[in-house]
Coordinates of C-alpha atoms in Angstrom, one line a residue:
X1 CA 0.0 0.0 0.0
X2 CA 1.2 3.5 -1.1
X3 CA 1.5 6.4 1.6
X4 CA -0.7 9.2 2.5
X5 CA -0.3 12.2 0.0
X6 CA 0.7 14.4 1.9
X7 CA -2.3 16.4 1.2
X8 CA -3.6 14.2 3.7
X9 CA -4.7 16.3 7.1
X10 CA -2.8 14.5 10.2
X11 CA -4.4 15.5 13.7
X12 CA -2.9 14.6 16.7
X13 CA -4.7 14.7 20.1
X14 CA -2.7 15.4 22.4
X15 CA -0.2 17.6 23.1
X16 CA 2.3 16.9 25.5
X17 CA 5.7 15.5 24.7
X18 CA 5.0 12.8 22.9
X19 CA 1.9 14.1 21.4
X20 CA 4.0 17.7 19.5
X21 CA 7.2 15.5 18.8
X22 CA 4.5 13.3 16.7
X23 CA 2.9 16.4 15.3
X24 CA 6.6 17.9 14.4
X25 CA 7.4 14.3 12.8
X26 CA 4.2 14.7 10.4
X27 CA 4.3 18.5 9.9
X28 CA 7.9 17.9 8.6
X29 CA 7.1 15.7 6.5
X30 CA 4.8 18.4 5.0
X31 CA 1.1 17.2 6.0
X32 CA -1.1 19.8 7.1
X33 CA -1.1 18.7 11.4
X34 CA -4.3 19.7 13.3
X35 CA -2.9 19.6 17.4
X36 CA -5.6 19.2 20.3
X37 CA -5.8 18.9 23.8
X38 CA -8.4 19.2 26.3
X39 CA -6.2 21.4 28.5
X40 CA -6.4 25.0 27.8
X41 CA -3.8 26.2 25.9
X42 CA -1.9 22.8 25.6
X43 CA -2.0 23.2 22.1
X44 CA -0.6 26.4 21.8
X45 CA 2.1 25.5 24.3
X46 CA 2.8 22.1 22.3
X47 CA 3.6 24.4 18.8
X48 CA 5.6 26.8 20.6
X49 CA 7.5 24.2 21.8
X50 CA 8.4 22.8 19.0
X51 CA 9.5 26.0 17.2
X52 CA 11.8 26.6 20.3
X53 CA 12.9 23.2 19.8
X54 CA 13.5 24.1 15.7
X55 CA 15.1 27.0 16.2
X56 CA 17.7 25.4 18.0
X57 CA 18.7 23.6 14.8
X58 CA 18.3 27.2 13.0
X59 CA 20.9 28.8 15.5
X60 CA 23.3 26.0 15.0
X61 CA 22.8 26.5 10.9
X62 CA 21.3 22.5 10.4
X63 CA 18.2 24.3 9.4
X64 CA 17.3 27.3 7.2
X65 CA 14.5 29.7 8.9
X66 CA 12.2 29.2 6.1
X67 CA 12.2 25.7 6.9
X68 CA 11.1 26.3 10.8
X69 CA 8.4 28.5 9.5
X70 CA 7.2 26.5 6.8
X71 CA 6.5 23.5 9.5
X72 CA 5.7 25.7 12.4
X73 CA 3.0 27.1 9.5
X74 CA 1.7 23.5 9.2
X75 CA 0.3 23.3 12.8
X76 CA -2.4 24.6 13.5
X77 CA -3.7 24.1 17.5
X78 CA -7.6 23.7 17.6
X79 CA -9.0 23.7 20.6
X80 CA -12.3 21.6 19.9
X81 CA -12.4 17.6 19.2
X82 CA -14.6 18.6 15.9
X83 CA -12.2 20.7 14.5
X84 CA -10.3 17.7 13.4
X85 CA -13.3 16.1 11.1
X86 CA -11.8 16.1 8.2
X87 CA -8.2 14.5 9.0
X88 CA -7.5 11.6 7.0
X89 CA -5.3 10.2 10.1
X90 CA -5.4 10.8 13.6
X91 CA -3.3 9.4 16.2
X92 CA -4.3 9.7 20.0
X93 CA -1.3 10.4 22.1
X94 CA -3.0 10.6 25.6
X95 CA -2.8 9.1 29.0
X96 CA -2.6 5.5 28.9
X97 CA -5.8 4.4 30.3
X98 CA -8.4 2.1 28.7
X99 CA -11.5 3.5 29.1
X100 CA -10.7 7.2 28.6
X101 CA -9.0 6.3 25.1
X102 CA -12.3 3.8 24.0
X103 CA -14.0 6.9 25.0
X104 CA -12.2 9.4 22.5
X105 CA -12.3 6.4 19.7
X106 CA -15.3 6.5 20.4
X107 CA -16.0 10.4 19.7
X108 CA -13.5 10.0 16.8
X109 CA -15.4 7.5 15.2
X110 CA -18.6 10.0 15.1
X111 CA -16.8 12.8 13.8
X112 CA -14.5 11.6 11.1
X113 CA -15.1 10.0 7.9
X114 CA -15.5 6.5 7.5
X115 CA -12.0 6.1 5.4
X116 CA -9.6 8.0 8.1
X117 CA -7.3 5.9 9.9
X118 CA -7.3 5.9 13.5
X119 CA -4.4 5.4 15.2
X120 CA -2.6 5.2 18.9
X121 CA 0.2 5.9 20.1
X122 CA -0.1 3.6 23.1
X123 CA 2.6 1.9 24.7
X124 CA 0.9 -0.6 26.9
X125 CA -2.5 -1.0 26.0
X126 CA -3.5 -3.9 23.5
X127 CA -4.8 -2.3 20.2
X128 CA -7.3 -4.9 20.0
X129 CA -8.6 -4.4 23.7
X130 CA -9.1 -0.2 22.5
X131 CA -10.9 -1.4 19.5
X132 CA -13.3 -4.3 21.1
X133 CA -16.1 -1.8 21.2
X134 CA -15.1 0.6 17.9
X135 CA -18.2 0.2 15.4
X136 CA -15.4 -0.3 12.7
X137 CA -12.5 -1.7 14.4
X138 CA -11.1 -2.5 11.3
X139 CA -9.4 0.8 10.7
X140 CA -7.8 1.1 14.2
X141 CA -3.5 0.7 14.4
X142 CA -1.0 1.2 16.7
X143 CA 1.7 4.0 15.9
X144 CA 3.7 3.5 18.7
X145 CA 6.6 6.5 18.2
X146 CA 9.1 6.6 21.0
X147 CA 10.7 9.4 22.8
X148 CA 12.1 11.9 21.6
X149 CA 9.8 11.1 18.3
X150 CA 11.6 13.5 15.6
X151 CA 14.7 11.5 17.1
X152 CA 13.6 8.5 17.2
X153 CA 13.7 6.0 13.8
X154 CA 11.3 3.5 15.2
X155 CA 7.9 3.6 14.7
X156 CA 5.8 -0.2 15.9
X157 CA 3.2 -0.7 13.2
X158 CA 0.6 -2.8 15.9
X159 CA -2.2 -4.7 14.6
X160 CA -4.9 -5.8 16.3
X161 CA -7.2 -8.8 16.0
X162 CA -9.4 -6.7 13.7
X163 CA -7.3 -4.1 12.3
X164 CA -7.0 -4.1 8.8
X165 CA -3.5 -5.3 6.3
X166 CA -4.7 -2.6 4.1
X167 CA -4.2 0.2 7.3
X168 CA -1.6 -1.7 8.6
X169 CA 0.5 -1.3 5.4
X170 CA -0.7 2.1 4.5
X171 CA 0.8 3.3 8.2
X172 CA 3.7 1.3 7.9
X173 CA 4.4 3.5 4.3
X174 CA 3.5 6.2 5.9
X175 CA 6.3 6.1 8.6
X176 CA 8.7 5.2 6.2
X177 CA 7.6 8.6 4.1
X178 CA 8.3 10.3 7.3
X179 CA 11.9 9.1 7.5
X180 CA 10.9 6.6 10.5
X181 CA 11.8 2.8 10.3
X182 CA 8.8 0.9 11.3
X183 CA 8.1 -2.7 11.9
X184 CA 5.1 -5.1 12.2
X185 CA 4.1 -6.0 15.5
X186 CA 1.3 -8.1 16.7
X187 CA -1.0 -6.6 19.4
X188 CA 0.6 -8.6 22.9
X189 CA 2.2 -7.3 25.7
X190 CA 4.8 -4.7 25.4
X191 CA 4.6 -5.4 21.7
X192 CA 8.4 -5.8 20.6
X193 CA 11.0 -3.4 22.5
X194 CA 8.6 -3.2 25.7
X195 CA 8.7 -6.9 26.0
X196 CA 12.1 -8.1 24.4
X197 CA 13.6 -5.2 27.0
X198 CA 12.9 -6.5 29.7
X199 CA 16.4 -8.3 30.5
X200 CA 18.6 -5.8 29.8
X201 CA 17.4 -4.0 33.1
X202 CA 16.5 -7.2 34.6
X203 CA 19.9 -8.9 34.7
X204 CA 22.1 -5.7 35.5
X205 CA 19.8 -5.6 39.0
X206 CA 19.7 -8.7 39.6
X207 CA 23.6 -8.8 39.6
X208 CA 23.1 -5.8 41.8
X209 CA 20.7 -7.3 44.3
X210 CA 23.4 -10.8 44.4
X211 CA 26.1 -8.0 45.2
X212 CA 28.3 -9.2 42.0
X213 CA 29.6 -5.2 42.5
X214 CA 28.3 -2.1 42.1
X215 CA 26.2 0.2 40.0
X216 CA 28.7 2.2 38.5
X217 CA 31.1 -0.8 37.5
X218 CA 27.8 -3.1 35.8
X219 CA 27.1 0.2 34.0
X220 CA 30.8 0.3 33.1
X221 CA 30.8 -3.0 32.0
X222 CA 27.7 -2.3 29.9
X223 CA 29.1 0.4 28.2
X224 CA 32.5 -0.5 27.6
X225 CA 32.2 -3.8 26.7
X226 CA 28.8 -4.4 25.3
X227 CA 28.9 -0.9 23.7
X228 CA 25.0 -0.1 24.5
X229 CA 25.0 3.3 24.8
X230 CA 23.8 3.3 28.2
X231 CA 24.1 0.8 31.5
X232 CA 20.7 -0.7 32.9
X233 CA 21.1 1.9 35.8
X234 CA 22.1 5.3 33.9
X235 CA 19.0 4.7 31.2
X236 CA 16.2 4.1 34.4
X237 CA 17.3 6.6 36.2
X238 CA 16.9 8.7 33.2
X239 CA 13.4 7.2 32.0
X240 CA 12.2 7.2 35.7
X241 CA 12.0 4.6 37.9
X242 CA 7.8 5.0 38.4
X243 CA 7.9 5.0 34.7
X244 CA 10.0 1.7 34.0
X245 CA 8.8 0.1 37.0
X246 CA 5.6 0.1 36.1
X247 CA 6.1 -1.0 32.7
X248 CA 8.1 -4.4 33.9
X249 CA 5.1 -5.0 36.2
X250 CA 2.6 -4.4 33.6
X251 CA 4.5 -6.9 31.1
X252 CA 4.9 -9.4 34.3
X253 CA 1.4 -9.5 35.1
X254 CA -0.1 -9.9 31.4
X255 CA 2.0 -12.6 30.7
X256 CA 0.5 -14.5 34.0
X257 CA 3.5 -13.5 36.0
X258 CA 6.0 -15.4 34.4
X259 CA 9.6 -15.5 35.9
X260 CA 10.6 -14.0 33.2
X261 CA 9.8 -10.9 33.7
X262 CA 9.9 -10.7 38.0
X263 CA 10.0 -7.1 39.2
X264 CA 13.2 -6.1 41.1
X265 CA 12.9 -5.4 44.5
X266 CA 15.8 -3.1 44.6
X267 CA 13.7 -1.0 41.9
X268 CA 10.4 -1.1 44.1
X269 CA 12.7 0.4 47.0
X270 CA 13.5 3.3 45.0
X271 CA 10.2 3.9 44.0
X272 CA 8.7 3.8 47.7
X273 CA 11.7 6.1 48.5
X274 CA 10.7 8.9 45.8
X275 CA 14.3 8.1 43.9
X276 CA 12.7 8.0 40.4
X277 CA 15.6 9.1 39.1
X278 CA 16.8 12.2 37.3
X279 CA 13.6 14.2 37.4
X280 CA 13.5 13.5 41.5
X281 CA 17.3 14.5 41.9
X282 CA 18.1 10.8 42.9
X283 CA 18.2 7.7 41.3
X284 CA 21.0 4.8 41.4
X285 CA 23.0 8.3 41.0
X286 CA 22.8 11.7 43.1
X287 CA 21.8 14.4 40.7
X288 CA 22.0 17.7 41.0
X289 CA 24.8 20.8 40.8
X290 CA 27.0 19.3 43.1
X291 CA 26.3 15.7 42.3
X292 CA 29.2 13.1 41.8
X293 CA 28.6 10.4 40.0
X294 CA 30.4 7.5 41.3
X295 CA 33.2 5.8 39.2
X296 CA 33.3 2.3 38.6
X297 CA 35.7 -0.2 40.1
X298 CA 39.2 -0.6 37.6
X299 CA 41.5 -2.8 38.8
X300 CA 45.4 -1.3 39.3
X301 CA 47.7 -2.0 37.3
X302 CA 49.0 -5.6 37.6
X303 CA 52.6 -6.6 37.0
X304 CA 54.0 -9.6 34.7
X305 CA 57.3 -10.3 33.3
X306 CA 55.4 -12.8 30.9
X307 CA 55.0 -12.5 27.5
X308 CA 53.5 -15.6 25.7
X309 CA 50.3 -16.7 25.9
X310 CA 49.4 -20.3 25.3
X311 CA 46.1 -20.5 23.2
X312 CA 44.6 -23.9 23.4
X313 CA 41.6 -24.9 21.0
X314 CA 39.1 -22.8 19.3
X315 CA 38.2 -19.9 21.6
X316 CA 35.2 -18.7 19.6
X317 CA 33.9 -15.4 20.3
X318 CA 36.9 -14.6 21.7
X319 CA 39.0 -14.9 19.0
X320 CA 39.7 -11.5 18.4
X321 CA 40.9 -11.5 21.9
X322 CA 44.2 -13.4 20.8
X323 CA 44.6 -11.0 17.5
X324 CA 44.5 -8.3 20.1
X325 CA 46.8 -9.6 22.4
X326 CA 49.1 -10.2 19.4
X327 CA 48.9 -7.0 18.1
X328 CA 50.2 -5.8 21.9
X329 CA 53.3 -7.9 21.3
X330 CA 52.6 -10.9 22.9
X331 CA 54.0 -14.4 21.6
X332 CA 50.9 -16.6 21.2
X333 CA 51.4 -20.3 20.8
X334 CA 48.4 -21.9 19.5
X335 CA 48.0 -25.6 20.5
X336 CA 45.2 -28.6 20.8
X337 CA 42.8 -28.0 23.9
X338 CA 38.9 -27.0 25.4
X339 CA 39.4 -23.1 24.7
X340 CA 41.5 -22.1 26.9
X341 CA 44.2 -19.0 27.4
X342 CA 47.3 -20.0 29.5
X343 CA 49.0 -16.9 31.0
X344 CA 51.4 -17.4 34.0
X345 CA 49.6 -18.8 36.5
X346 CA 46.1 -18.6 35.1
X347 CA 43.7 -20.3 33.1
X348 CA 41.5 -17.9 31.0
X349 CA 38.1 -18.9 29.6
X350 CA 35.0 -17.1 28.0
X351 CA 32.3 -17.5 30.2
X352 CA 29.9 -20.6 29.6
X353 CA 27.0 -19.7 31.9
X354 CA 28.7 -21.6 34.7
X355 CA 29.9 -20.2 37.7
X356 CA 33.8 -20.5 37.4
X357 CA 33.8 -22.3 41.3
X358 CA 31.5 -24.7 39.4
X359 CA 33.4 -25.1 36.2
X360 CA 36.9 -25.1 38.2
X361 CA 35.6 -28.1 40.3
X362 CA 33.9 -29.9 37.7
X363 CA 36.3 -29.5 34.6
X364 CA 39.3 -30.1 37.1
X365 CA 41.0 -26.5 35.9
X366 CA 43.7 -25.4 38.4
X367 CA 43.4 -21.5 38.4
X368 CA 40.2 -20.1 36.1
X369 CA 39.7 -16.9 35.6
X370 CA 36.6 -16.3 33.3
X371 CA 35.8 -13.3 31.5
X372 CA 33.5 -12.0 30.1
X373 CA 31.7 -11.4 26.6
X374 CA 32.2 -8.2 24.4
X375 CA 31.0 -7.0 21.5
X376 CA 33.9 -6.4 19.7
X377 CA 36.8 -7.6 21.5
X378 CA 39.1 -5.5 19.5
X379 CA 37.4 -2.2 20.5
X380 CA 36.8 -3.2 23.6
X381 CA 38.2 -0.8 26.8
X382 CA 36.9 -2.7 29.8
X383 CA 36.2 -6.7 30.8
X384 CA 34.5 -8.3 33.5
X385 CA 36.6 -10.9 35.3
X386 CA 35.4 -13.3 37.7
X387 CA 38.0 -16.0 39.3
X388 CA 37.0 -19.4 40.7
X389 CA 37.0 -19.4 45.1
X390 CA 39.8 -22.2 44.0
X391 CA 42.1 -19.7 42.3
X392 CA 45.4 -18.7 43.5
X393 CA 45.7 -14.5 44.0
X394 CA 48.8 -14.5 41.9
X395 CA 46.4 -16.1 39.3
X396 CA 44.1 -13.8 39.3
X397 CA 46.9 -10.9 39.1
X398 CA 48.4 -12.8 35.9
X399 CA 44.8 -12.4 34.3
X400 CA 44.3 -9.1 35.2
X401 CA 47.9 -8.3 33.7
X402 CA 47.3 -10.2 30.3
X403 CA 44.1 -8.1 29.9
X404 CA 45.8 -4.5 30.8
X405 CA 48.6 -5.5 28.3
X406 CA 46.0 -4.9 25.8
X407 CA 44.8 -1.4 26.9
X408 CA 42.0 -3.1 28.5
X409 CA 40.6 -1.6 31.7
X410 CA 39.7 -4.7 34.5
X411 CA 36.4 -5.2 36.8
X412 CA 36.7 -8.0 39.0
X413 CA 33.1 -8.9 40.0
X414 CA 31.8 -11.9 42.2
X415 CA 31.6 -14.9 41.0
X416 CA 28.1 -15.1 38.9
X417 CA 26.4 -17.4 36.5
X418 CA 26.9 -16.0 33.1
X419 CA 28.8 -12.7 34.4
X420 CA 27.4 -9.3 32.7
X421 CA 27.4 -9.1 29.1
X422 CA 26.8 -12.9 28.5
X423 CA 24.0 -13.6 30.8
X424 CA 22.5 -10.2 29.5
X425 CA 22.9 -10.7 25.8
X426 CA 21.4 -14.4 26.1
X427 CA 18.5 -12.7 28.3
X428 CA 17.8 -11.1 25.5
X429 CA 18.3 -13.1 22.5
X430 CA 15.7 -15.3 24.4
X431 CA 13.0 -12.9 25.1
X432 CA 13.3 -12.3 21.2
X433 CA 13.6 -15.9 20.1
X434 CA 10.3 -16.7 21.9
X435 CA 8.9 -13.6 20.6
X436 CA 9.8 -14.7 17.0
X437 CA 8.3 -18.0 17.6
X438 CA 4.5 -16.5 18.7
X439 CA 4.4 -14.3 15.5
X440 CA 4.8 -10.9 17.4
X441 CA 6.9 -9.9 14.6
X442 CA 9.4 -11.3 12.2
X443 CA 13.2 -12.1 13.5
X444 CA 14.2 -8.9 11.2
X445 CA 11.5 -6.8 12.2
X446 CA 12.4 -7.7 16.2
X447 CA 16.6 -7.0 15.5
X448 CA 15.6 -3.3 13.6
X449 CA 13.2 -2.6 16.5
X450 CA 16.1 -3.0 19.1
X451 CA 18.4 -1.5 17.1
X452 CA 16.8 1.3 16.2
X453 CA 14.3 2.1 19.0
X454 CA 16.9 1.8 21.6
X455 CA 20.7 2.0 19.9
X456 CA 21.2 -1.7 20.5
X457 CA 24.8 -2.1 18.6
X458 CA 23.6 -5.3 17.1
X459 CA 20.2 -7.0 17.3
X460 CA 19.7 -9.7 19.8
X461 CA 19.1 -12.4 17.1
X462 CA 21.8 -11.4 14.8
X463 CA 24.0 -11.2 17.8
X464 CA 23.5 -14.3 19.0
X465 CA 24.2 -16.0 15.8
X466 CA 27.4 -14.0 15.2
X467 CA 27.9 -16.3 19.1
X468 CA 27.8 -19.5 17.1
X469 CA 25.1 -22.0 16.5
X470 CA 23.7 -23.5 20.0
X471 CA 26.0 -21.1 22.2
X472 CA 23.3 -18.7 23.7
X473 CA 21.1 -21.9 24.5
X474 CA 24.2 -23.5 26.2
X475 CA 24.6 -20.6 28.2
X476 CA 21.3 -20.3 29.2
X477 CA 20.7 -24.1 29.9
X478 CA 23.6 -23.7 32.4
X479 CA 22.6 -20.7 33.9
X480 CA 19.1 -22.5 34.3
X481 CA 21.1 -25.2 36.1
X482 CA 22.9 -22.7 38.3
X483 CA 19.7 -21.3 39.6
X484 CA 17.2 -23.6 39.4
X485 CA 14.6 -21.4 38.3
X486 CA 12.1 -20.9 35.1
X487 CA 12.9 -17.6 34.9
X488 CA 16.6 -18.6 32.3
X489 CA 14.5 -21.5 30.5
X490 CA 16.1 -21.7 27.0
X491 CA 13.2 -20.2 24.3
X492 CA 11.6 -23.4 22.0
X493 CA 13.3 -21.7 19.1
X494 CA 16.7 -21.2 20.8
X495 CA 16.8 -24.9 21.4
X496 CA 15.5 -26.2 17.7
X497 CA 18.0 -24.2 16.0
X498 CA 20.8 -25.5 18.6
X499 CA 20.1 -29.1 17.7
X500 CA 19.8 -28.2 14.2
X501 CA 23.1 -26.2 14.3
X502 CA 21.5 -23.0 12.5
X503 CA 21.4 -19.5 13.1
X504 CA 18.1 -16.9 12.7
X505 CA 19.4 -15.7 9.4
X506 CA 20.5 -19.5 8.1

């Protein structure tokens, strides 16, 4: 299906953040935008926003004045519902509650014409549960924008039960018209990123709440290793923890409470406490003029006269570890062996999901070390480490030396199934392998929505194959053994395409 023409009127109702930053998005893209709100002078408020906002990009010469008051010209606040009768599309961007947005389909249905396309913007609410008592549910989509939305490239194209391919494929053009990238998503629970999100906070406080170290150092870690542009702790403290909070509870209890998506406690503390984050001064981090934000734990330097490492066997993801190493000037003999770095008194190994006490104990290796996953080890500035209880101290400061030889900043953290990066990465590789398999959307539609909705550097499924066929769901089996809990059960998918030693993309 083509895209509107742009001769087609766009109203939005609504106009708080979300609300103008849609209306911006389509005025842009030249439509004609009609803005409402119910609160006096919201409107108004919403359009000057947005020019202030615009003329930012004027000052800094990335946008001519004509431009701002061409689009600024295109909105046009109207401060009754009736005034938007003749928009061709009109996407509600108000509070996220059930009966007040029926309500105002409701009215919309009445006043528009039967061929405009109804659309919200909600992030919670299933589409098919807003349109249950529309008279033409049919036309009714989800155009689920994030924040900031003229930032933002995602845009979640939601059908419901009834909504229409025709609508569906018109709004998914139309997003693309506007410069947006949009993917299909079914109408369930947190819809793609909502749902498929949930580990990445998940796992960083549970590591927390087990003490594997602090904030700071798991948002470190994050960073620096996994090269997501934000820790767990840094991102809710800047959405809010009432916000995100709420969110993880409201995907928790539509799925029936499934482990998967368990609430943290440490998170409901903050939000009894008023700590919602930046907005309240106070989050994981103090806010504020005279705030310090505290630094993550770096190992000091450690000290080795050695210079060759022994590589034994294949070490997979790792592999650009070695080239590193070797391009640091470090004499690496390659030989036979279970994947294994030999450096003076320790033996180094990518984590498996295994605690390294239990992999120490039950492999019989003198002196482990494990580290941890990264994206791209070559780029890489900081690694998790985590020794074995068995392993010596001048083991783990022969470890922590081979690593710094590389330019590579050290985190010792507790011993912990799956460390930080790996547990977290085959968290959510799983969420969106079981996604995949119930048809919320398609395995390229789920890795563009986490890419580009949230500035994943790669997308969970296309990350997990670049692991290797099977890893992630031999991670995951063993960090379900670890725990003993349903919460790390290996998705269906994940464990078909381990025994049939494929990828998502085979």
């Amino acid at each position: 299906m083509p895209a509107l023409d742009t001769q087609t009127k766009v109203a939005v109702v609504g106009a708080g953040a979300m609300g103008s930053g849609i209306a911006q998005v389509a005025a842009q893209a030249g439509h004609q935008v009609y803005l409402h709100d119910q609160r006096e002078g919201a409107a108004e408020a919403g359009r000057d926003g947005i020019a202030k906002q615009l003329q930012r990009r004027v000052d800094k010469g990335k946008m001519q004045q004509q431009e701002l008051d061409d689009v600024i010209g295109r909105i046009q606040p109207v401060a009754k519902l009736d005034q938007v009768a003749d928009a061709g599309l009109v996407i509600e961007a108000i509070i996220e509650d059930l009966q007040i947005k029926r309500q105002l389909l409701a009215n919309l249905e009445d006043l528009c014409a039967g061929d405009a396309i109804l659309a919200t913007n909600t992030s919670s609410i299933s589409v098919t549960a807003l349109g249950a008592e529309m008279n033409k549910p049919e036309r009714l989509v989800g155009m689920h924008f994030f924040n900031p939305a003229p930032l933002m490239a995602l845009v979640e194209v939601v059908m419901g039960l009834a909504t229409s391919k025709a609508v569906a494929d018109t709004i998914h053009a139309t997003a693309t018209a506007w410069g947006k990238k949009p993917v299909y998503a079914t109408s369930t629970p947190g819809f793609i990123v909502n749902r498929v999100a949930r580990p990445f906070y998940a796992e960083s406080l549970r590591l927390l709440q087990e003490q594997a170290t602090d904030a700071a150092t798991l948002d470190a870690i994050i960073r620096e290793a996994g090269q997501f542009r934000m820790g767990a702790f840094e991102l809710t403290d800047l959405i809010g923890h009432d916000v995100n909070y709420a969110v993880t509870n409201s995907v928790f209890n539509s799925y029936y409470q499934d482990p998967r998506f368990l609430p943290s406690l440490i998170q409901k503390e903050l939000v009894e406490a008023g700590r919602l984050g930046r907005k309240s001064g106070h989050g994981f981090y103090p806010y504020g003029e005279n705030a310090e934000k505290p630094q993550p734990k770096t190992e000091p330097a450690h000290q080795s006269d050695e210079s060759v490492v022994i590589a034994e066997g294949n070490p997979g993801a790792a592999a650009p570890l070695l080239e590193r190493l070797k391009a640091a000037g470090l004499t690496i003999i390659e030989r036979d062996g279970p994947g294994q770095i030999r450096f003076g008194d320790a033996v180094l190994a990518l984590t498996d999901g295994r605690m390294a006490t239990e992999r120490a104990a039950t492999d019989g290796i003198a002196n482990l070390v494990l580290f941890d996953l990264a994206f791209d080890y070559s780029k890489a500035t900081r690694l998790a480490l985590a020794p074995a209880d068995q392993t010596s101290e001048a083991a783990v400061s022969c470890a922590c030396a081979l690593l710094q030889k590389a330019g590579i900043d050290v985190s010792l953290i507790a011993d912990r199934p799956g460390l930080v990066i790996m547990r977290t990465v085959a968290m959510l590789a799983n969420e969106a392998a079981d996604a995949a398999l119930h048809g919320v959307a398609t395995v390229a539609d789920i890795d563009l929505a986490m890419k580009a909705g949230l500035n994943y550097p790669d997308g969970p499924l296309s990350w997990s194959d670049r692991l290797g066929a099977g890893h992630v769901f031999k991670v995951l089996n063993n960090i379900q053994n670890s725990y003993a809990e349903d919460r790390y059960r290996p998705a269906l998918l994940l464990r078909k395409n381990a025994f049939a030693q494929k990828g998502f993309y085979s």
